[in-house]
PDB file of C-alpha atoms in Angstrom:
ATOM      1  CA  UNK A   1      83.814  65.175  59.974  1.00  0.00           C
ATOM      2  CA  UNK A   2      84.287  67.057  56.749  1.00  0.00           C
ATOM      3  CA  UNK A   3      81.667  68.407  54.396  1.00  0.00           C
ATOM      4  CA  UNK A   4      82.160  65.565  51.894  1.00  0.00           C
ATOM      5  CA  UNK A   5      81.764  62.981  54.677  1.00  0.00           C
ATOM      6  CA  UNK A   6      78.517  64.651  55.663  1.00  0.00           C
ATOM      7  CA  UNK A   7      77.253  64.661  52.066  1.00  0.00           C
ATOM      8  CA  UNK A   8      78.299  61.020  51.646  1.00  0.00           C
ATOM      9  CA  UNK A   9      76.516  60.018  54.884  1.00  0.00           C
ATOM     10  CA  UNK A  10      73.356  61.840  53.807  1.00  0.00           C
ATOM     11  CA  UNK A  11      73.455  60.169  50.383  1.00  0.00           C
ATOM     12  CA  UNK A  12      73.977  56.723  51.960  1.00  0.00           C
ATOM     13  CA  UNK A  13      71.080  57.282  54.379  1.00  0.00           C
ATOM     14  CA  UNK A  14      68.793  58.305  51.514  1.00  0.00           C
ATOM     15  CA  UNK A  15      69.759  55.334  49.349  1.00  0.00           C
ATOM     16  CA  UNK A  16      69.288  52.913  52.262  1.00  0.00           C
ATOM     17  CA  UNK A  17      65.894  54.369  53.122  1.00  0.00           C
ATOM     18  CA  UNK A  18      64.782  54.238  49.480  1.00  0.00           C
ATOM     19  CA  UNK A  19      65.947  50.627  49.203  1.00  0.00           C
ATOM     20  CA  UNK A  20      64.016  49.637  52.340  1.00  0.00           C
ATOM     21  CA  UNK A  21      60.943  51.455  51.039  1.00  0.00           C
ATOM     22  CA  UNK A  22      61.163  49.688  47.677  1.00  0.00           C
ATOM     23  CA  UNK A  23      61.590  46.281  49.321  1.00  0.00           C
ATOM     24  CA  UNK A  24      58.660  46.922  51.645  1.00  0.00           C
ATOM     25  CA  UNK A  25      56.413  48.041  48.783  1.00  0.00           C
ATOM     26  CA  UNK A  26      57.371  44.960  46.742  1.00  0.00           C
ATOM     27  CA  UNK A  27      56.640  42.628  49.663  1.00  0.00           C
ATOM     28  CA  UNK A  28      53.312  44.335  50.344  1.00  0.00           C
ATOM     29  CA  UNK A  29      52.428  43.921  46.664  1.00  0.00           C
ATOM     30  CA  UNK A  30      53.212  40.218  46.954  1.00  0.00           C
ATOM     31  CA  UNK A  31      50.998  40.009  50.048  1.00  0.00           C
ATOM     32  CA  UNK A  32      48.170  41.673  48.112  1.00  0.00           C
ATOM     33  CA  UNK A  33      48.592  39.153  45.268  1.00  0.00           C
ATOM     34  CA  UNK A  34      48.549  36.279  47.757  1.00  0.00           C
ATOM     35  CA  UNK A  35      45.447  37.694  49.439  1.00  0.00           C
ATOM     36  CA  UNK A  36      43.683  37.841  46.043  1.00  0.00           C
ATOM     37  CA  UNK A  37      44.662  34.244  45.279  1.00  0.00           C
ATOM     38  CA  UNK A  38      43.489  33.212  48.735  1.00  0.00           C
ATOM     39  CA  UNK A  39      40.147  34.976  48.266  1.00  0.00           C
ATOM     40  CA  UNK A  40      39.595  33.105  45.001  1.00  0.00           C
ATOM     41  CA  UNK A  41      40.397  29.786  46.649  1.00  0.00           C
ATOM     42  CA  UNK A  42      38.198  30.608  49.639  1.00  0.00           C
ATOM     43  CA  UNK A  43      35.336  31.485  47.276  1.00  0.00           C
ATOM     44  CA  UNK A  44      35.773  28.170  45.471  1.00  0.00           C
ATOM     45  CA  UNK A  45      35.869  26.355  48.796  1.00  0.00           C
ATOM     46  CA  UNK A  46      32.763  28.156  50.013  1.00  0.00           C
ATOM     47  CA  UNK A  47      30.866  27.287  46.832  1.00  0.00           C
ATOM     48  CA  UNK A  48      31.867  23.638  47.133  1.00  0.00           C
ATOM     49  CA  UNK A  49      30.965  23.514  50.819  1.00  0.00           C
ATOM     50  CA  UNK A  50      27.588  25.042  50.110  1.00  0.00           C
ATOM     51  CA  UNK A  51      26.834  22.560  47.336  1.00  0.00           C
ATOM     52  CA  UNK A  52      28.069  19.497  49.211  1.00  0.00           C
ATOM     53  CA  UNK A  53      27.093  20.365  52.796  1.00  0.00           C
ATOM     54  CA  UNK A  54      24.883  17.317  53.089  1.00  0.00           C
ATOM     55  CA  UNK A  55      27.791  14.998  52.255  1.00  0.00           C
ATOM     56  CA  UNK A  56      30.022  15.795  55.258  1.00  0.00           C
ATOM     57  CA  UNK A  57      31.991  12.498  55.250  1.00  0.00           C
ATOM     58  CA  UNK A  58      33.188  13.262  51.731  1.00  0.00           C
ATOM     59  CA  UNK A  59      33.911  16.933  52.420  1.00  0.00           C
ATOM     60  CA  UNK A  60      37.570  16.566  53.297  1.00  0.00           C
ATOM     61  CA  UNK A  61      38.234  14.295  50.350  1.00  0.00           C
ATOM     62  CA  UNK A  62      36.500  16.720  47.978  1.00  0.00           C
ATOM     63  CA  UNK A  63      38.119  19.906  49.315  1.00  0.00           C
ATOM     64  CA  UNK A  64      41.488  18.599  50.484  1.00  0.00           C
ATOM     65  CA  UNK A  65      43.472  20.426  47.792  1.00  0.00           C
ATOM     66  CA  UNK A  66      41.737  23.733  48.486  1.00  0.00           C
ATOM     67  CA  UNK A  67      42.426  23.387  52.204  1.00  0.00           C
ATOM     68  CA  UNK A  68      46.074  22.635  51.428  1.00  0.00           C
ATOM     69  CA  UNK A  69      46.367  25.526  48.934  1.00  0.00           C
ATOM     70  CA  UNK A  70      44.875  28.008  51.418  1.00  0.00           C
ATOM     71  CA  UNK A  71      47.250  26.775  54.135  1.00  0.00           C
ATOM     72  CA  UNK A  72      50.200  27.183  51.748  1.00  0.00           C
ATOM     73  CA  UNK A  73      49.194  30.754  50.864  1.00  0.00           C
ATOM     74  CA  UNK A  74      48.767  31.577  54.558  1.00  0.00           C
ATOM     75  CA  UNK A  75      52.316  30.315  55.187  1.00  0.00           C
ATOM     76  CA  UNK A  76      53.679  32.420  52.290  1.00  0.00           C
ATOM     77  CA  UNK A  77      51.849  35.518  53.587  1.00  0.00           C
ATOM     78  CA  UNK A  78      53.262  34.971  57.090  1.00  0.00           C
ATOM     79  CA  UNK A  79      56.799  34.641  55.691  1.00  0.00           C
ATOM     80  CA  UNK A  80      56.429  37.905  53.741  1.00  0.00           C
ATOM     81  CA  UNK A  81      55.040  39.691  56.804  1.00  0.00           C
ATOM     82  CA  UNK A  82      58.067  38.497  58.783  1.00  0.00           C
ATOM     83  CA  UNK A  83      60.364  39.935  56.081  1.00  0.00           C
ATOM     84  CA  UNK A  84      58.537  43.275  56.308  1.00  0.00           C
ATOM     85  CA  UNK A  85      58.931  43.258  60.095  1.00  0.00           C
ATOM     86  CA  UNK A  86      62.665  42.579  59.700  1.00  0.00           C
ATOM     87  CA  UNK A  87      63.045  45.462  57.213  1.00  0.00           C
ATOM     88  CA  UNK A  88      61.132  47.797  59.541  1.00  0.00           C
ATOM     89  CA  UNK A  89      63.327  46.703  62.469  1.00  0.00           C
ATOM     90  CA  UNK A  90      66.390  47.401  60.303  1.00  0.00           C
ATOM     91  CA  UNK A  91      65.003  50.862  59.554  1.00  0.00           C
ATOM     92  CA  UNK A  92      64.602  51.537  63.280  1.00  0.00           C
ATOM     93  CA  UNK A  93      68.201  50.493  63.929  1.00  0.00           C
ATOM     94  CA  UNK A  94      69.379  52.632  61.007  1.00  0.00           C
ATOM     95  CA  UNK A  95      67.468  55.622  62.355  1.00  0.00           C
ATOM     96  CA  UNK A  96      69.160  55.199  65.739  1.00  0.00           C
ATOM     97  CA  UNK A  97      72.539  54.854  64.032  1.00  0.00           C
ATOM     98  CA  UNK A  98      72.099  58.061  62.063  1.00  0.00           C
ATOM     99  CA  UNK A  99      70.801  60.075  65.020  1.00  0.00           C
ATOM    100  CA  UNK A 100      73.633  62.093  66.499  1.00  0.00           C
ATOM    101  CA  UNK A 101      73.900  63.904  69.777  1.00  0.00           C
ATOM    102  CA  UNK A 102      76.411  66.378  71.173  1.00  0.00           C
ATOM    103  CA  UNK A 103      78.054  65.362  74.421  1.00  0.00           C
ATOM    104  CA  UNK A 104      77.301  68.079  77.018  1.00  0.00           C
ATOM    105  CA  UNK A 105      80.598  67.348  78.788  1.00  0.00           C
ATOM    106  CA  UNK A 106      83.146  67.514  75.975  1.00  0.00           C
ATOM    107  CA  UNK A 107      81.143  68.599  72.898  1.00  0.00           C
ATOM    108  CA  UNK A 108      81.984  65.506  70.842  1.00  0.00           C
ATOM    109  CA  UNK A 109      79.372  64.022  68.468  1.00  0.00           C
ATOM    110  CA  UNK A 110      77.915  60.682  69.566  1.00  0.00           C
ATOM    111  CA  UNK A 111      75.581  58.391  67.573  1.00  0.00           C
ATOM    112  CA  UNK A 112      72.334  57.014  68.980  1.00  0.00           C
ATOM    113  CA  UNK A 113      73.745  53.476  69.099  1.00  0.00           C
ATOM    114  CA  UNK A 114      76.825  54.383  71.152  1.00  0.00           C
ATOM    115  CA  UNK A 115      76.806  53.372  74.825  1.00  0.00           C
ATOM    116  CA  UNK A 116      78.963  56.284  75.951  1.00  0.00           C
ATOM    117  CA  UNK A 117      80.948  59.239  74.623  1.00  0.00           C
ATOM    118  CA  UNK A 118      84.297  58.130  73.183  1.00  0.00           C
ATOM    119  CA  UNK A 119      85.816  61.460  74.219  1.00  0.00           C
ATOM    120  CA  UNK A 120      84.998  61.592  77.924  1.00  0.00           C
ATOM    121  CA  UNK A 121      82.983  58.466  78.810  1.00  0.00           C
ATOM    122  CA  UNK A 122      79.668  60.181  79.564  1.00  0.00           C
ATOM    123  CA  UNK A 123      76.853  57.555  79.326  1.00  0.00           C
ATOM    124  CA  UNK A 124      74.526  57.907  76.318  1.00  0.00           C
ATOM    125  CA  UNK A 125      71.476  58.236  78.608  1.00  0.00           C
ATOM    126  CA  UNK A 126      73.013  61.357  80.180  1.00  0.00           C
ATOM    127  CA  UNK A 127      73.906  62.727  76.743  1.00  0.00           C
ATOM    128  CA  UNK A 128      70.367  62.178  75.405  1.00  0.00           C
ATOM    129  CA  UNK A 129      68.813  63.727  78.499  1.00  0.00           C
ATOM    130  CA  UNK A 130      70.900  66.899  78.114  1.00  0.00           C
ATOM    131  CA  UNK A 131      70.051  67.617  74.469  1.00  0.00           C
ATOM    132  CA  UNK A 132      68.392  70.950  73.724  1.00  0.00           C
ATOM    133  CA  UNK A 133      64.684  70.802  72.936  1.00  0.00           C
ATOM    134  CA  UNK A 134      63.834  71.081  69.260  1.00  0.00           C
ATOM    135  CA  UNK A 135      62.097  74.309  68.334  1.00  0.00           C
ATOM    136  CA  UNK A 136      58.445  74.226  67.279  1.00  0.00           C
ATOM    137  CA  UNK A 137      57.909  73.967  63.540  1.00  0.00           C
ATOM    138  CA  UNK A 138      57.942  77.297  61.750  1.00  0.00           C
ATOM    139  CA  UNK A 139      54.703  78.764  60.492  1.00  0.00           C
ATOM    140  CA  UNK A 140      53.867  78.144  56.851  1.00  0.00           C
ATOM    141  CA  UNK A 141      55.368  80.606  54.408  1.00  0.00           C
ATOM    142  CA  UNK A 142      52.951  83.329  53.298  1.00  0.00           C
ATOM    143  CA  UNK A 143      51.324  82.927  49.905  1.00  0.00           C
ATOM    144  CA  UNK A 144      53.067  85.293  47.501  1.00  0.00           C
ATOM    145  CA  UNK A 145      51.631  86.421  44.180  1.00  0.00           C
ATOM    146  CA  UNK A 146      53.772  85.498  41.182  1.00  0.00           C
ATOM    147  CA  UNK A 147      56.300  88.205  40.309  1.00  0.00           C
ATOM    148  CA  UNK A 148      56.342  89.711  43.840  1.00  0.00           C
ATOM    149  CA  UNK A 149      59.919  90.174  45.094  1.00  0.00           C
ATOM    150  CA  UNK A 150      60.774  88.057  48.164  1.00  0.00           C
ATOM    151  CA  UNK A 151      63.542  88.082  50.756  1.00  0.00           C
ATOM    152  CA  UNK A 152      66.348  85.711  49.752  1.00  0.00           C
ATOM    153  CA  UNK A 153      66.860  84.594  53.381  1.00  0.00           C
ATOM    154  CA  UNK A 154      63.360  83.989  54.750  1.00  0.00           C
ATOM    155  CA  UNK A 155      61.114  84.102  51.658  1.00  0.00           C
ATOM    156  CA  UNK A 156      58.858  86.885  53.013  1.00  0.00           C
ATOM    157  CA  UNK A 157      57.367  89.252  50.427  1.00  0.00           C
ATOM    158  CA  UNK A 158      59.256  92.534  50.118  1.00  0.00           C
ATOM    159  CA  UNK A 159      57.385  95.826  50.403  1.00  0.00           C
ATOM    160  CA  UNK A 160      57.951  98.905  48.235  1.00  0.00           C
TER     161      UNK A 160
END
């Protein structure tokens, strides 16, 4: 895989992730709006129930539209939550797709969604199990006063 392919893949991953994030935020905003509408309707229903509690036979007739409106908003909220779950599942699949491993047998790159190495046939479970452990995160860079010269490679302050 060439450098431009790598840059293109990175760009595509970033755009896809940003698109999923935007969709999720929009859907969550819609859920918040629906929850506000539902709270208003529930408050109206509660006020009506309180005022008319003694007239129970008439309660359903009086509040039928509010019950129906609340049920409709609940259905809309459930549909939006299902869309969010689908987007999050898509993100998980995308993450597995973009995860690459190096086959310990032949050295070929293999994606997380492959079942085996295309070069030698090693199963993906064996490939994943033989990956080197990731190093611990590096310590935070030291705080450097403005104007102090720093190393171009590691960012450490340079002495006299």
